[in-house]
Coordinates of C-alpha atoms in Angstrom, one line a residue:
M350 CA 219.8 104.2 91.0
E351 CA 223.1 105.1 92.7
F352 CA 225.6 106.2 89.9
Q353 CA 228.8 107.2 91.9
H354 CA 231.7 108.1 89.7
T355 CA 234.5 110.6 90.6
S356 CA 235.3 112.7 87.2
I357 CA 239.0 112.6 86.3
L358 CA 240.8 115.5 85.4
L359 CA 237.5 117.3 85.9
Q360 CA 238.9 121.2 86.0
E361 CA 241.5 120.8 83.3
S362 CA 239.3 119.3 80.8
I363 CA 236.7 122.2 81.5
D364 CA 239.6 124.8 81.5
F365 CA 241.1 123.4 78.2
L366 CA 237.3 122.5 76.0
I367 CA 235.2 125.5 76.9
T368 CA 236.4 128.5 74.7
D369 CA 232.9 130.2 73.8
K370 CA 230.4 130.2 76.5
N371 CA 227.5 130.2 73.9
G372 CA 229.4 127.4 71.7
I373 CA 228.1 123.8 71.3
Y374 CA 230.0 121.2 73.0
V375 CA 229.6 117.4 72.8
D376 CA 230.4 114.7 75.8
C377 CA 230.5 111.6 73.9
T378 CA 231.1 109.6 76.9
M379 CA 228.6 111.1 79.4
G380 CA 228.3 108.4 81.8
G381 CA 227.3 110.2 85.4
A382 CA 227.4 113.5 83.7
G383 CA 230.4 114.9 85.8
H384 CA 232.3 116.1 83.0
S385 CA 229.1 116.9 81.2
R386 CA 227.8 119.2 84.4
G387 CA 230.8 120.5 84.5
F388 CA 231.0 122.0 81.0
A389 CA 227.3 122.9 81.1
S390 CA 228.1 125.1 84.3
Q391 CA 230.3 127.4 82.1
L392 CA 227.8 127.8 79.0
E393 CA 225.5 130.7 78.8
A394 CA 221.7 130.9 77.4
E395 CA 222.8 130.1 73.6
G396 CA 225.3 127.3 74.5
L397 CA 224.3 123.6 73.9
L398 CA 225.6 120.8 75.7
I399 CA 225.2 117.1 74.3
G400 CA 225.6 114.3 76.3
I401 CA 226.0 111.1 74.5
D402 CA 226.4 107.5 76.1
Q403 CA 225.4 103.6 74.9
D404 CA 224.6 102.5 78.8
E405 CA 220.8 102.9 79.3
D406 CA 222.1 103.4 83.3
A407 CA 224.0 106.3 82.0
I408 CA 221.2 107.7 80.1
A409 CA 219.1 107.5 82.8
V410 CA 221.1 109.1 85.2
G411 CA 222.7 111.6 83.1
S412 CA 219.5 112.7 81.9
E413 CA 218.3 113.4 85.6
R414 CA 221.6 115.5 86.4
L415 CA 221.6 117.4 83.2
L416 CA 218.5 118.0 81.6
N417 CA 216.6 121.3 82.4
K418 CA 219.2 122.2 85.0
F419 CA 221.5 124.7 83.6
T420 CA 221.3 127.8 81.8
C421 CA 222.6 126.6 78.6
K422 CA 220.6 124.1 76.6
T423 CA 221.2 120.6 77.1
A424 CA 220.3 117.4 75.1
V425 CA 221.1 113.6 75.7
A426 CA 221.5 110.8 73.3
K427 CA 221.7 107.1 73.5
S428 CA 224.2 105.9 71.3
N429 CA 228.0 104.7 70.8
F430 CA 230.5 107.3 70.6
E431 CA 231.4 106.1 67.2
N432 CA 228.0 107.4 65.9
F433 CA 228.1 110.9 67.2
T434 CA 228.2 112.3 63.8
Q435 CA 224.8 110.8 63.2
V436 CA 223.4 112.4 66.5
L437 CA 224.7 115.6 65.2
D438 CA 223.2 115.1 62.1
D439 CA 219.8 114.2 63.6
M440 CA 220.0 117.5 65.2
G441 CA 220.7 119.6 62.2
I442 CA 224.3 120.7 63.6
D443 CA 227.1 120.6 60.9
Q444 CA 230.0 122.3 63.1
I445 CA 230.8 122.1 67.2
D446 CA 233.2 124.2 69.1
G447 CA 234.6 121.1 71.2
I448 CA 234.1 117.5 71.7
F449 CA 235.0 115.4 74.9
F450 CA 235.7 111.6 75.1
D451 CA 236.5 109.9 78.4
L452 CA 237.7 106.3 77.6
G453 CA 237.6 104.9 81.2
V454 CA 235.2 102.3 82.5
S455 CA 233.0 104.2 85.1
S456 CA 233.4 103.6 88.8
Y457 CA 229.5 102.6 88.6
Q458 CA 230.1 100.1 86.1
L459 CA 233.3 98.6 87.8
D460 CA 231.1 98.6 91.2
T461 CA 227.9 96.9 90.1
P462 CA 228.8 93.2 90.1
E463 CA 225.7 92.5 87.6
R464 CA 227.5 94.3 84.9
G465 CA 230.5 92.0 85.0
F466 CA 233.4 94.2 84.8
S467 CA 235.2 93.9 87.8
Y468 CA 237.7 90.7 88.9
M469 CA 237.0 92.3 92.6
H470 CA 233.2 91.2 92.6
D471 CA 231.6 88.3 91.8
G472 CA 228.9 88.7 88.8
P473 CA 227.8 87.1 85.5
L474 CA 230.6 87.4 82.8
D475 CA 229.0 90.2 80.8
M476 CA 231.3 93.5 80.1
R477 CA 228.8 94.8 77.8
M478 CA 228.5 99.0 77.9
N479 CA 225.4 98.5 75.6
K480 CA 223.5 95.9 77.4
T481 CA 221.4 95.2 74.2
A482 CA 224.6 94.1 72.5
E483 CA 224.9 90.6 71.6
L484 CA 228.7 89.7 72.2
D485 CA 229.7 89.4 75.8
A486 CA 232.5 88.1 77.9
A487 CA 231.0 84.7 78.6
Y488 CA 230.5 84.0 74.9
I489 CA 234.3 85.1 74.3
V490 CA 235.6 82.9 77.1
N491 CA 233.5 80.0 76.4
N492 CA 233.8 80.2 72.7
Y493 CA 236.9 81.5 71.2
K494 CA 239.7 78.9 70.1
E495 CA 242.5 78.6 72.4
D496 CA 244.8 80.5 69.9
E497 CA 241.9 83.1 69.5
L498 CA 241.8 83.8 73.1
A499 CA 245.5 84.0 73.4
A500 CA 245.7 86.6 70.9
V501 CA 242.8 88.6 72.6
I502 CA 244.6 88.4 75.9
Y503 CA 247.9 89.3 74.5
K504 CA 247.1 92.2 72.2
Y505 CA 244.6 94.0 74.5
G506 CA 245.7 92.8 77.8
E507 CA 249.4 93.0 76.9
E508 CA 249.6 89.8 79.4
R509 CA 252.8 87.7 78.9
W510 CA 250.8 84.6 80.6
S511 CA 248.4 84.9 77.5
K512 CA 248.9 81.2 75.8
R513 CA 248.9 79.8 79.5
I514 CA 245.7 81.8 80.4
A515 CA 243.9 80.7 77.3
Q516 CA 245.2 77.1 77.6
F517 CA 243.6 76.8 81.5
I518 CA 240.4 78.6 80.3
V519 CA 240.0 75.9 77.6
E520 CA 240.4 72.8 80.0
A521 CA 238.2 74.5 82.8
R522 CA 235.2 75.0 80.2
K523 CA 235.6 71.5 79.0
E524 CA 234.1 70.7 82.8
Q525 CA 231.7 73.3 82.6
P526 CA 230.9 76.6 80.9
L527 CA 232.5 79.9 82.8
T528 CA 229.9 82.0 83.5
T529 CA 230.9 84.0 86.4
T530 CA 233.7 86.9 87.2
F531 CA 235.1 85.0 90.1
Q532 CA 235.4 81.5 88.2
L533 CA 237.5 83.1 85.6
V534 CA 239.6 84.5 88.1
D535 CA 240.1 81.4 89.8
V536 CA 241.2 80.0 86.2
I537 CA 243.5 83.1 85.7
K538 CA 245.1 82.4 89.2
K539 CA 245.8 78.9 88.4
A540 CA 247.6 79.6 85.2
I541 CA 249.8 82.5 86.3
P542 CA 252.9 80.8 88.5
K543 CA 252.6 81.8 91.9
G544 CA 255.9 83.9 91.7
A545 CA 254.4 86.2 89.1
R546 CA 251.5 86.8 91.1
I547 CA 253.4 88.4 93.9
D548 CA 254.3 91.7 92.7
G549 CA 252.5 94.0 90.3
P550 CA 248.5 94.3 89.6
H551 CA 245.8 91.9 90.3
P552 CA 246.7 88.8 88.3
A553 CA 243.2 89.3 86.3
K554 CA 243.6 92.8 85.9
R555 CA 245.2 92.3 82.0
T556 CA 242.9 89.7 81.1
F557 CA 239.5 91.4 82.3
Q558 CA 241.1 94.4 80.5
A559 CA 241.5 92.6 77.3
L560 CA 238.0 91.1 77.4
R561 CA 236.3 94.4 78.0
I562 CA 238.1 95.9 75.0
E563 CA 237.2 92.8 72.7
V564 CA 233.5 92.5 74.1
N565 CA 233.1 96.4 73.2
N566 CA 235.7 97.0 70.1
E567 CA 236.8 99.7 72.2
L568 CA 240.1 100.2 70.1
G569 CA 238.7 99.2 66.6
I570 CA 236.7 102.6 66.7
L571 CA 238.9 104.9 67.8
E572 CA 241.2 106.2 65.0
E573 CA 238.2 106.6 62.6
T574 CA 236.2 108.2 65.7
M575 CA 239.0 110.7 65.8
R576 CA 239.1 111.6 62.7
S577 CA 235.5 112.4 62.5
A578 CA 235.7 114.5 65.5
V579 CA 238.3 116.7 64.1
A580 CA 236.4 117.0 60.8
R581 CA 233.2 118.4 62.8
L582 CA 235.2 120.7 64.7
K583 CA 235.0 124.5 64.0
S584 CA 238.3 126.3 63.2
G585 CA 239.8 126.8 67.0
G586 CA 237.5 124.3 67.8
R587 CA 239.0 121.8 70.9
I588 CA 239.2 118.1 71.1
G589 CA 240.1 116.3 74.8
V590 CA 240.5 112.5 75.3
I591 CA 240.9 110.9 78.4
T592 CA 242.6 107.7 78.2
F593 CA 243.5 105.0 80.7
H594 CA 246.0 102.5 79.0
S595 CA 248.9 102.4 76.8
L596 CA 247.1 100.8 74.0
E597 CA 244.0 103.8 73.6
D598 CA 246.6 106.4 74.7
R599 CA 248.9 105.3 71.6
I600 CA 246.2 105.3 69.2
I601 CA 245.1 109.0 70.5
K602 CA 248.7 110.3 70.3
Q603 CA 249.4 109.0 66.9
T604 CA 246.3 110.0 65.4
F605 CA 246.8 113.6 66.8
A606 CA 250.3 113.6 65.7
E607 CA 249.3 112.6 62.0
L608 CA 246.5 115.2 61.9
A609 CA 248.8 118.0 63.0
K610 CA 251.4 116.8 60.3
G611 CA 249.4 117.1 57.5
C612 CA 251.6 115.8 54.5
T613 CA 252.5 111.9 54.3
C614 CA 254.9 112.4 51.5
P615 CA 258.0 110.2 51.7
P616 CA 260.9 112.9 53.0
Q617 CA 263.0 112.0 50.0
L618 CA 260.2 113.9 47.5
P619 CA 261.5 117.8 46.8
V620 CA 257.7 118.7 47.2
C621 CA 254.5 117.6 48.6
V622 CA 252.3 115.9 45.9
C623 CA 249.8 114.5 48.5
G624 CA 248.4 118.1 49.3
K625 CA 247.3 117.0 53.0
K626 CA 247.3 120.1 55.1
P627 CA 247.7 119.9 59.1
L628 CA 244.4 120.0 60.9
L629 CA 245.4 120.1 64.4
K630 CA 247.8 122.3 66.7
K631 CA 249.2 122.7 70.1
A632 CA 248.7 118.7 70.7
G633 CA 249.7 118.0 74.2
N634 CA 248.7 116.1 77.3
I635 CA 248.0 116.6 81.0
T636 CA 248.3 114.0 83.8
P637 CA 246.4 114.1 87.2
S638 CA 248.2 116.0 90.3
K639 CA 249.6 114.0 92.9
Q640 CA 246.6 115.2 95.2
E641 CA 244.2 113.8 92.8
V642 CA 245.9 110.6 92.5
E643 CA 245.5 110.4 96.7
E644 CA 242.2 111.1 96.7
N645 CA 241.1 108.9 93.6
P646 CA 243.5 105.9 93.0
R647 CA 241.6 105.3 89.9
S648 CA 243.0 108.4 88.3
R649 CA 246.7 107.1 88.7
S650 CA 246.8 106.0 85.0
A651 CA 244.7 108.8 83.3
R652 CA 245.9 111.1 80.7
L653 CA 244.2 113.9 79.1
R654 CA 245.2 114.4 75.4
Y655 CA 244.4 117.6 73.5
A656 CA 244.4 119.5 70.5
I657 CA 243.1 122.5 68.7
K658 CA 241.7 122.6 65.2
I659 CA 243.6 125.2 62.9

């Protein structure tokens, strides 16, 4: 199986995350094991790198590339990253030294037409990161009510033409169900006025992003997962998250800021009564270098958000 994916902000992620060469680290979005291999390469015999992914293709390839290939101990688990605490519990692990999330779709997923993620390749309207999940993009496109479709496209795609796109989808599916990516792309192109299609990204980009987020509940699980991740870190442990669009980046930024602030009492109160203490420090972010963007244009919108457990 050819699983090509260029890991974004790889060296920056390694440099930030790994502080104890015999520590325990979790890559919650293993994919083709690009970041996982980078982390494992820095660890010594007592170190442990755990790779987690919900995509069975990633599990097969990641296992091949990661297990028994490094000085440190390695383990792989098939699970959605929101369930990483269960993976740790099953392994008898309480506290960890570092945890990492790469929230992007892998190049492999985008470039494999039958996965249905890309508006550049014709394939079934799928978009499931976990191929055993029930909800897929075809169901949403063909069964959601017009106002529900418009809401998803606007909320998760930040698409100004969301109502019009939803209207055109509903009209098109009356003739026949929309089952392929190119069928959907054609409808979207008809819905967006020609003048609005001349500049900017591909006209289907925002709608496809919105459908993918809805299919995989990508934003719904983020905040709680970040809180759980910080809770499992040792003092001085580190968390790194690579985001690719403003919606997920905003959630990570705000959650880190809240965990770094601690007290949530109204400012007019003379003393703190909530008792919440700051959990994080040194929250910040790194974006790809000009050279990386030139070598890998898909890295353009990436941002590594990071923080350290107090």
